[in-house]
Tab-separated table of C-alpha atoms and ligand atoms in Angstrom:
chain	number	residue	atom	x	y	z
C	1	ASN	CA	0.026	0.064	-0.135
C	2	LYS	CA	1.447	3.632	-1.253
C	3	THR	CA	1.792	6.735	0.276
C	4	LYS	CA	-0.402	9.073	-1.531
C	5	VAL	CA	1.724	12.136	-2.103
C	6	LEU	CA	0.744	15.664	-3.517
C	7	VAL	CA	3.564	17.296	-4.788
C	8	ILE	CA	2.504	20.964	-4.423
C	9	PHE	CA	4.837	23.730	-6.742
C	10	GLY	CA	5.070	26.799	-8.179
C	11	GLY	CA	3.731	29.356	-6.694
C	12	GLN	CA	3.309	33.316	-7.144
C	13	SER	CA	6.724	34.218	-5.470
C	14	GLY	CA	9.368	35.681	-7.370
C	15	GLU	CA	10.942	32.300	-6.151
C	16	HIS	CA	7.999	30.331	-8.851
C	17	GLU	CA	11.129	29.344	-10.858
C	18	VAL	CA	13.566	28.369	-7.982
C	19	SER	CA	10.625	26.273	-6.537
C	20	VAL	CA	10.069	24.201	-9.961
C	21	ILE	CA	13.554	22.945	-10.298
C	22	SER	CA	13.346	22.008	-6.067
C	23	ALA	CA	10.104	20.264	-6.586
C	24	ALA	CA	11.693	18.372	-10.008
C	25	SER	CA	14.370	16.674	-8.277
C	26	VAL	CA	11.888	16.136	-5.752
C	27	ILE	CA	9.875	14.080	-7.296
C	28	LYS	CA	12.915	11.633	-8.805
C	29	ALA	CA	13.742	11.183	-5.376
C	30	LEU	CA	10.615	10.435	-3.836
C	31	HIS	CA	11.156	6.080	-4.029
C	32	ALA	CA	8.152	4.748	-6.502
C	33	ASP	CA	8.097	1.594	-4.847
C	34	ARG	CA	6.802	3.501	-1.718
C	35	TYR	CA	4.496	6.439	-3.114
C	36	GLU	CA	2.711	7.572	-5.448
C	37	ILE	CA	3.142	10.297	-6.855
C	38	GLN	CA	-0.022	13.177	-7.731
C	39	THR	CA	1.649	17.134	-8.663
C	40	ILE	CA	-0.324	20.373	-8.262
C	41	GLY	CA	1.412	23.751	-10.221
C	42	ILE	CA	0.398	26.531	-9.094
C	43	THR	CA	1.008	29.407	-11.614
C	44	LYS	CA	2.364	32.782	-11.381
C	45	ASP	CA	-0.637	33.944	-10.734
C	46	GLY	CA	-1.884	31.964	-8.546
C	47	SER	CA	-4.240	29.010	-10.534
C	48	TRP	CA	-3.812	25.666	-9.284
C	49	TYR	CA	-3.371	22.896	-11.888
C	50	TRP	CA	-3.354	19.005	-10.797
C	51	GLY	CA	-1.173	16.831	-13.087
C	52	ALA	CA	1.903	20.042	-14.278
C	53	ARG	CA	5.287	18.071	-14.827
C	54	PRO	CA	8.054	20.103	-12.981
C	55	GLU	CA	10.789	18.476	-15.370
C	56	ALA	CA	9.070	19.711	-18.614
C	57	TRP	CA	9.312	23.431	-17.490
C	58	LYS	CA	13.047	22.184	-16.238
C	59	GLU	CA	13.414	20.694	-20.063
C	60	ALA	CA	11.768	23.383	-22.139
C	61	LYS	CA	10.781	25.824	-20.330
C	62	ALA	CA	7.425	24.484	-21.573
C	63	ASP	CA	4.193	26.083	-19.807
C	64	ILE	CA	3.477	24.246	-16.882
C	65	THR	CA	-0.197	24.134	-17.012
C	66	ASN	CA	0.384	21.947	-20.181
C	67	GLY	CA	-1.727	19.122	-20.192
C	68	ALA	CA	-3.085	19.839	-16.761
C	69	LYS	CA	-6.387	20.305	-15.026
C	70	GLN	CA	-7.571	23.163	-13.523
C	71	VAL	CA	-8.768	22.430	-9.670
C	72	ALA	CA	-9.683	23.567	-6.671
C	73	VAL	CA	-9.577	22.700	-3.441
C	74	VAL	CA	-12.963	21.655	-1.033
C	75	LEU	CA	-12.543	22.046	2.481
C	76	ASN	CA	-13.396	19.055	3.788
C	77	PRO	CA	-11.836	18.888	7.118
C	78	GLN	CA	-12.731	15.324	7.405
C	79	LYS	CA	-11.752	14.071	4.053
C	80	PRO	CA	-10.069	16.724	2.075
C	81	TYR	CA	-9.524	16.972	-1.627
C	82	PHE	CA	-9.638	18.354	-5.339
C	83	GLN	CA	-12.113	18.592	-7.512
C	84	ALA	CA	-10.919	19.363	-11.650
C	85	ILE	CA	-12.913	22.800	-12.412
C	86	ASP	CA	-14.153	21.092	-15.387
C	87	GLY	CA	-15.979	18.578	-13.430
C	88	SER	CA	-13.715	15.923	-14.575
C	89	GLU	CA	-12.426	13.064	-12.634
C	90	LEU	CA	-9.008	13.254	-11.240
C	91	PRO	CA	-6.647	9.912	-10.148
C	92	ASP	CA	-7.779	8.721	-6.494
C	93	GLN	CA	-10.601	11.408	-6.552
C	94	GLY	CA	-8.215	14.507	-6.304
C	95	ARG	CA	-6.708	12.881	-2.713
C	96	CYS	CA	-3.562	12.578	-0.956
C	97	ASP	CA	-1.877	10.846	2.055
C	98	ILE	CA	-0.012	13.966	2.374
C	99	ILE	CA	1.281	17.295	0.016
C	100	PHE	CA	4.942	18.376	-0.186
C	101	PRO	CA	4.562	21.650	-0.253
C	102	VAL	CA	7.960	22.282	-2.120
C	103	MET	CA	7.647	26.767	-2.474
C	104	HIS	CA	9.893	29.070	-1.484
C	105	GLY	CA	8.937	32.706	-0.550
C	106	PRO	CA	5.661	34.451	-0.079
C	107	LYS	CA	2.357	32.056	-0.271
C	108	GLY	CA	4.463	28.968	-0.502
C	109	GLU	CA	6.567	28.915	2.360
C	110	ASP	CA	5.532	31.823	4.700
C	111	GLY	CA	2.572	29.774	6.417
C	112	THR	CA	-0.494	31.473	4.141
C	113	ILE	CA	-0.429	27.698	2.309
C	114	GLN	CA	-0.165	25.880	5.420
C	115	GLY	CA	-3.133	27.904	6.962
C	116	LEU	CA	-4.926	26.074	4.179
C	117	PHE	CA	-3.788	23.008	4.297
C	118	GLU	CA	-4.822	23.131	8.653
C	119	MET	CA	-8.182	24.451	7.311
C	120	ALA	CA	-8.681	21.498	5.468
C	121	GLY	CA	-7.057	19.030	7.255
C	122	PHE	CA	-4.239	17.675	4.993
C	123	PRO	CA	-1.357	16.308	6.761
C	124	TYR	CA	2.067	17.940	5.287
C	125	VAL	CA	5.583	18.179	5.589
C	126	GLY	CA	7.579	21.320	6.957
C	127	SER	CA	6.955	24.293	9.070
C	128	GLY	CA	3.365	25.106	10.073
C	129	VAL	CA	2.182	27.705	10.153
C	130	LEU	CA	3.186	30.193	13.000
C	131	GLY	CA	6.972	28.675	12.025
C	132	SER	CA	6.316	29.510	8.430
C	133	SER	CA	5.375	33.121	8.792
C	134	LEU	CA	7.863	33.635	11.203
C	135	GLY	CA	10.918	32.027	9.457
C	136	MET	CA	9.907	34.452	6.353
C	137	ASP	CA	9.745	37.985	8.054
C	138	LYS	CA	13.512	38.829	8.236
C	139	ASP	CA	12.323	41.355	11.163
C	140	ARG	CA	10.378	39.483	12.934
C	141	MET	CA	12.538	36.563	12.790
C	142	LYS	CA	15.447	38.439	14.135
C	143	ALA	CA	12.929	39.853	17.218
C	144	VAL	CA	12.414	36.551	18.271
C	145	PHE	CA	16.280	35.739	17.575
C	146	LYS	CA	17.241	38.205	19.920
C	147	GLU	CA	14.758	37.290	22.638
C	148	ALA	CA	16.627	33.531	22.397
C	149	GLY	CA	19.800	35.437	22.602
C	150	LEU	CA	21.147	34.805	19.494
C	151	PRO	CA	24.024	37.135	18.166
C	152	ILE	CA	22.783	38.942	15.574
C	153	VAL	CA	23.989	41.954	13.245
C	154	PRO	CA	22.801	45.864	13.761
C	155	HIS	CA	19.570	45.948	11.550
C	156	LEU	CA	17.011	49.377	11.150
C	157	THR	CA	12.924	48.216	9.613
C	158	LEU	CA	11.534	50.639	7.388
C	159	LEU	CA	8.164	50.982	5.381
C	160	ARG	CA	8.081	51.302	2.224
C	161	SER	CA	5.282	54.078	3.364
C	162	GLU	CA	8.180	55.129	5.176
C	163	ILE	CA	10.734	55.521	2.933
C	164	ASN	CA	8.569	56.811	0.106
C	165	ALA	CA	7.237	59.623	2.351
C	166	ALA	CA	10.594	60.892	3.081
C	167	PRO	CA	13.885	58.915	0.957
C	168	LYS	CA	16.114	61.664	1.852
C	169	ALA	CA	15.064	61.142	6.247
C	170	ALA	CA	15.589	57.321	5.499
C	171	VAL	CA	18.789	57.507	4.065
C	172	LYS	CA	19.981	60.137	7.061
C	173	ARG	CA	18.509	57.464	9.262
C	174	ILE	CA	20.322	54.488	7.818
C	175	SER	CA	23.451	56.126	6.783
C	176	ASP	CA	23.612	57.681	10.446
C	177	SER	CA	23.053	54.130	12.930
C	178	ILE	CA	23.956	51.264	10.918
C	179	GLY	CA	26.422	52.876	8.265
C	180	PHE	CA	27.860	51.493	4.721
C	181	PRO	CA	28.469	48.775	3.942
C	182	CYS	CA	24.809	48.202	4.379
C	183	PHE	CA	22.657	45.188	2.834
C	184	ILE	CA	19.066	46.950	2.167
C	185	LYS	CA	16.608	43.564	1.578
C	186	PRO	CA	12.415	43.247	0.907
C	187	ALA	CA	11.503	41.732	4.754
C	188	ASN	CA	9.178	38.647	2.713
C	189	LEU	CA	11.197	36.840	0.604
C	190	GLY	CA	13.866	34.568	-0.570
C	191	SER	CA	16.612	33.458	-2.854
C	192	SER	CA	18.599	37.239	-2.133
C	193	VAL	CA	15.542	38.725	-4.854
C	194	GLY	CA	14.797	42.557	-4.400
C	195	ILE	CA	18.231	42.231	-2.350
C	196	SER	CA	20.914	45.169	-2.462
C	197	LYS	CA	24.415	46.248	-0.859
C	198	ALA	CA	25.114	49.471	-1.040
C	199	GLU	CA	28.287	51.468	-0.011
C	200	ASP	CA	26.844	55.150	-0.085
C	201	ASP	CA	23.708	56.799	-0.091
C	202	LYS	CA	22.759	57.222	-3.713
C	203	GLN	CA	23.247	53.441	-3.659
C	204	LEU	CA	21.607	53.380	-0.270
C	205	LEU	CA	18.863	55.060	-2.161
C	206	GLU	CA	18.357	53.305	-4.938
C	207	ALA	CA	18.576	50.188	-3.193
C	208	LEU	CA	15.416	51.427	-1.155
C	209	ILE	CA	13.435	52.210	-3.368
C	210	TYR	CA	14.194	48.572	-5.164
C	211	ALA	CA	13.443	46.578	-2.300
C	212	ALA	CA	10.652	47.837	-1.924
C	213	LYS	CA	8.860	47.236	-5.187
C	214	PHE	CA	8.784	43.494	-3.588
C	215	ASP	CA	7.625	44.223	0.235
C	216	ARG	CA	5.810	46.842	2.415
C	217	LYS	CA	7.992	46.309	4.999
C	218	ILE	CA	11.574	46.832	4.093
C	219	VAL	CA	15.119	45.995	6.536
C	220	ILE	CA	18.199	46.901	6.360
C	221	GLU	CA	21.727	45.511	7.909
C	222	LYS	CA	24.781	46.291	8.405
C	223	GLY	CA	27.018	44.716	6.156
C	224	VAL	CA	29.410	42.012	7.924
C	225	LYS	CA	32.772	40.932	6.396
C	226	ALA	CA	32.769	37.228	7.253
C	227	ARG	CA	32.272	34.076	5.797
C	228	GLU	CA	29.092	32.294	5.297
C	229	VAL	CA	28.634	29.402	6.892
C	230	GLU	CA	25.062	27.615	7.189
C	231	LEU	CA	23.241	24.432	8.851
C	232	SER	CA	20.701	21.993	7.680
C	233	VAL	CA	18.126	21.216	11.002
C	234	LEU	CA	16.025	18.206	10.756
C	235	GLY	CA	12.850	17.144	13.179
C	236	ASN	CA	10.210	17.978	14.603
C	237	GLU	CA	10.364	18.570	18.877
C	238	SER	CA	13.717	17.147	19.064
C	239	ALA	CA	15.632	18.356	16.288
C	240	LYS	CA	18.902	17.950	15.190
C	241	ALA	CA	21.236	19.949	13.368
C	242	SER	CA	23.794	18.760	10.434
C	243	ILE	CA	27.533	19.397	9.999
C	244	PRO	CA	28.108	23.090	8.940
C	245	GLY	CA	28.928	23.719	5.142
C	246	GLU	CA	30.417	26.968	3.551
C	247	ILE	CA	29.489	28.865	0.558
C	248	LYS	CA	32.473	30.609	-1.167
C	249	PRO	CA	30.421	32.984	-3.713
C	250	THR	CA	32.758	34.528	-6.596
C	251	LYS	CA	30.678	37.748	-6.358
C	252	ASP	CA	30.369	40.265	-3.839
C	253	PHE	CA	27.898	38.323	-2.166
C	254	TYR	CA	25.380	35.123	-3.100
C	255	ASP	CA	22.922	37.028	-4.761
C	256	TYR	CA	20.650	35.401	-7.386
C	257	GLU	CA	23.014	35.092	-10.242
C	258	ALA	CA	25.487	33.446	-8.033
C	259	LYS	CA	22.915	31.131	-6.302
C	260	TYR	CA	21.512	29.857	-9.432
C	261	LEU	CA	22.258	31.461	-12.986
C	262	ASP	CA	26.065	31.530	-13.129
C	263	ASN	CA	27.221	28.290	-11.215
C	264	SER	CA	30.096	29.344	-10.196
C	265	SER	CA	29.544	29.594	-6.178
C	266	GLU	CA	31.627	27.051	-4.465
C	267	LEU	CA	30.009	25.340	-1.435
C	268	ILE	CA	32.277	23.267	0.805
C	269	ILE	CA	31.295	20.788	2.809
C	270	PRO	CA	32.169	20.410	5.587
C	271	ALA	CA	33.040	23.741	6.226
C	272	ILE	CA	36.765	24.217	8.566
C	273	LEU	CA	35.830	24.925	11.242
C	274	SER	CA	37.640	24.092	14.848
C	275	GLN	CA	35.053	21.975	16.764
C	276	LYS	CA	34.176	24.426	19.409
C	277	LEU	CA	32.546	26.424	16.542
C	278	ILE	CA	30.961	23.925	15.084
C	279	GLU	CA	28.995	22.798	18.331
C	280	GLN	CA	28.193	26.487	18.906
C	281	LEU	CA	26.500	27.196	15.354
C	282	GLN	CA	24.965	23.018	15.906
C	283	SER	CA	24.070	24.716	18.859
C	284	TYR	CA	22.734	27.850	17.475
C	285	ALA	CA	20.962	26.322	14.890
C	286	VAL	CA	18.639	23.933	16.706
C	287	THR	CA	17.737	27.022	19.299
C	288	ALA	CA	16.604	29.205	15.883
C	289	PHE	CA	14.355	26.150	15.105
C	290	GLU	CA	12.537	26.457	17.996
C	291	ALA	CA	12.581	30.195	19.110
C	292	VAL	CA	10.429	30.591	15.513
C	293	GLY	CA	8.780	27.417	16.051
C	294	ALA	CA	10.108	25.446	13.133
C	295	SER	CA	8.751	22.320	12.168
C	296	GLY	CA	10.691	18.685	9.810
C	297	LEU	CA	13.140	21.131	8.173
C	298	SER	CA	14.922	24.154	7.955
C	299	ARG	CA	18.490	25.530	7.264
C	300	VAL	CA	20.106	27.985	9.374
C	301	ASP	CA	23.044	30.443	7.610
C	302	PHE	CA	25.302	31.867	9.478
C	303	PHE	CA	27.899	34.546	9.402
C	304	VAL	CA	31.995	33.764	10.646
C	305	THR	CA	33.916	36.241	10.658
C	306	GLU	CA	37.503	36.131	10.822
C	307	ASP	CA	38.145	37.020	14.809
C	308	LYS	CA	35.599	33.933	15.243
C	309	GLN	CA	32.691	36.317	16.052
C	310	ILE	CA	29.523	34.132	14.696
C	311	PHE	CA	25.773	36.199	13.877
C	312	ILE	CA	22.952	34.496	12.631
C	313	ASN	CA	21.234	35.240	9.425
C	314	GLU	CA	18.422	33.724	8.367
C	315	ILE	CA	16.093	31.073	8.408
C	316	ASN	CA	14.629	28.812	5.700
C	317	THR	CA	12.332	26.407	6.443
C	318	MET	CA	11.144	25.339	2.710
C	319	PRO	CA	15.573	26.022	2.031
C	320	GLY	CA	16.339	24.931	-1.857
C	321	PHE	CA	15.986	21.307	-1.753
C	322	THR	CA	17.641	20.443	-5.456
C	323	GLN	CA	20.423	17.268	-5.807
C	324	ILE	CA	23.009	19.518	-5.653
C	325	SER	CA	21.141	21.788	-2.535
C	326	MET	CA	23.209	22.767	0.403
C	327	TYR	CA	20.379	21.511	3.055
C	328	PRO	CA	20.309	17.254	1.158
C	329	LYS	CA	23.933	17.636	0.759
C	330	LEU	CA	24.574	18.525	4.442
C	331	TRP	CA	22.425	15.238	5.173
C	332	GLU	CA	23.992	13.444	2.619
C	333	ALA	CA	27.760	14.472	3.422
C	334	SER	CA	26.099	12.547	7.358
C	335	GLY	CA	25.726	9.522	5.613
C	336	LEU	CA	21.105	10.356	4.790
C	337	SER	CA	21.061	10.212	1.153
C	338	TYR	CA	18.486	12.289	-0.363
C	339	SER	CA	15.788	9.841	-1.099
C	340	LEU	CA	15.982	8.629	2.497
C	341	LEU	CA	15.613	12.618	3.977
C	342	LEU	CA	12.616	12.943	1.934
C	343	ASP	CA	11.188	9.912	3.933
C	344	GLU	CA	12.037	11.185	6.992
C	345	LEU	CA	10.187	14.599	6.146
C	346	ILE	CA	7.348	12.883	4.791
C	347	ARG	CA	7.481	10.600	8.509
C	348	LEU	CA	7.907	13.817	10.267
C	349	GLY	CA	4.563	15.518	8.592
C	350	PHE	CA	2.801	12.594	9.670
C	351	GLU	CA	3.846	13.124	13.434
C	352	LYS	CA	3.634	16.952	13.349
C	353	PHE	CA	-0.079	16.072	12.367
C	354	LYS	CA	-0.663	13.520	15.079
C	355	ASP	CA	0.600	15.644	17.924
C	356	ASP	CA	-1.309	18.918	16.346
C	357	ALA	CA	-4.345	16.714	16.453
T	1	ATP	P1	17.791	32.659	0.591
T	1	ATP	O1	18.049	31.926	-0.756
T	1	ATP	O2	19.222	31.614	1.851
T	1	ATP	O3	16.777	32.378	1.387
T	1	ATP	P2	17.289	35.542	1.143
T	1	ATP	O4	17.410	35.916	0.271
T	1	ATP	O5	16.723	34.931	2.104
T	1	ATP	O6	18.213	34.746	0.601
T	1	ATP	P3	19.832	36.628	3.362
T	1	ATP	O7	20.083	35.408	3.380
T	1	ATP	O8	19.363	37.137	3.659
T	1	ATP	O9	18.934	36.175	1.970
T	1	ATP	O10	20.689	37.453	2.012
T	1	ATP	C1	21.469	36.773	0.478
T	1	ATP	C2	22.744	36.983	1.085
T	1	ATP	O11	23.452	38.180	0.462
T	1	ATP	C3	23.816	36.401	1.549
T	1	ATP	O12	24.326	34.731	1.575
T	1	ATP	C4	25.072	37.206	1.843
T	1	ATP	O13	26.139	37.036	0.963
T	1	ATP	C5	24.225	38.420	2.110
T	1	ATP	N1	24.206	39.025	3.175
T	1	ATP	C6	23.208	39.619	3.136
T	1	ATP	N2	22.527	40.179	4.322
T	1	ATP	C7	24.505	40.315	4.801
T	1	ATP	C8	24.894	40.574	5.659
T	1	ATP	N3	23.990	41.682	6.885
T	1	ATP	N4	25.856	41.267	5.807
T	1	ATP	C9	26.939	40.666	4.911
T	1	ATP	N5	26.577	39.839	3.775
T	1	ATP	C10	25.238	39.453	3.626
T	2	MG	MG1	16.240	33.173	3.427
T	3	MG	MG1	14.342	31.304	1.526
T	4	MG	MG1	20.058	33.092	3.061
C-alpha cells in the first residue's frame, strides 16, 4: 500500500522558478515502490493545476499548465480533496495522504498555504503556520532570535510608506545608525530577490526603492565581512543540526545570479571550522529552529567573522531542495541520502499531524 504524496510547486513568489527546479528533484527521488506521486503546479497568477510537470518546465521551459487540469480545494476536514474545475475525474478522486509543498517565498513558505492545509485538514511536510511566517519575515525573525539570545547584526526596519514619504530622511537615519556597507532586503522573500548592498547614500536610496517594489517592509542590516556558513536542521520537537557547510560566492555577495545562474559559487562540505565553533553553530541552529517554532526541516544561515564571531543571518523553513542544494547535501555528507531524507520528512509530516490533533 503506497503513500499518496501530493507535491505542490511553483507559486506566486519571486522564487517560482527555484521551486519548479526543487520539485523536479524531489519527484525524481521519491521511491516509486513506496510512494504514489501526484502534483499540483501553482501558476504565477495563483491558479492550481493538477498533473503539472516540473520536469517539463526544467527541460523545455514549457508552460506548467500544459496537459494539466485546473483544480480547487474542497474544504472538508474529514475528507479533504481536490476537484477539477471542469468537473472531470481526477486520479484517486483528487485525494492524497500527505502534501509536500516544495515552495519558496511568500504564499508558499510563509504560512499562508500552510493555513489552507490546516483548514482543509491535510497532513503536510514542513513547518506550520507560525514557524513558516516567523521564518519568512526577516524583521519578526530577528525579534525572536534576539529574545532567544542569538547574536544578530545591527539592523533597522522601515516601511515602504516611510521611505516614500521622506526618502532623504530614511537614508540619513540609516547612514547615521547602520553606516556602510549595508544590506537592504525586502522583509519577506528569499533567493536574494530584491536584495542589494549599498556603499553610499546614492546606492542606499536606489536599494530602498528597489526593495520596496517587493515588500512593504524593508530590513536594512549592517554589512559584515565574514564567511557564510549554513547548517541543516531536521526533526520536530527534538530536532538535530547537521555538520556545517560553507558557501564561497564568486561575486561580491551571494545574490540570485550567484545562486542559480552562473553556477560558480562553491559549496565546501564540511566547512573547515574548529570543533568548538561547530558545536556552537549547531546549538544556535537548533535554538533558531525552536525560537521560530519550525518543524520538519530548516536551513539556518550564519556569518562567521575572521575573529570567530558568529552572527545568525536567517532561517529558511523550505530551503532550496535540488540534488545540489546545501540542505540535502549536508545530510548526505552525514550519511543520510536524498531519498532517505525525503522518507524522513514525510514521516515527520505525519508525526506533526498526529501531535497537533
Ligand atoms: P535565501 O535564498 O538563503 O533564502 P535570502 O533572500 O533570504 O536568501 P539572505 O540570506 O538574507 O537572503 O541574504 C542573501 C545573501 O546576501 C547572503 O547569503 C550574503 O551573501 C549576503 N548578505 C546578506 N546580509 C548580509 C550582511 N548583513 N552582511 C554581509 N552579507 C550579507
Ligand atoms: Mg532566506
Ligand atoms: Mg529562502
Ligand atoms: Mg540566506
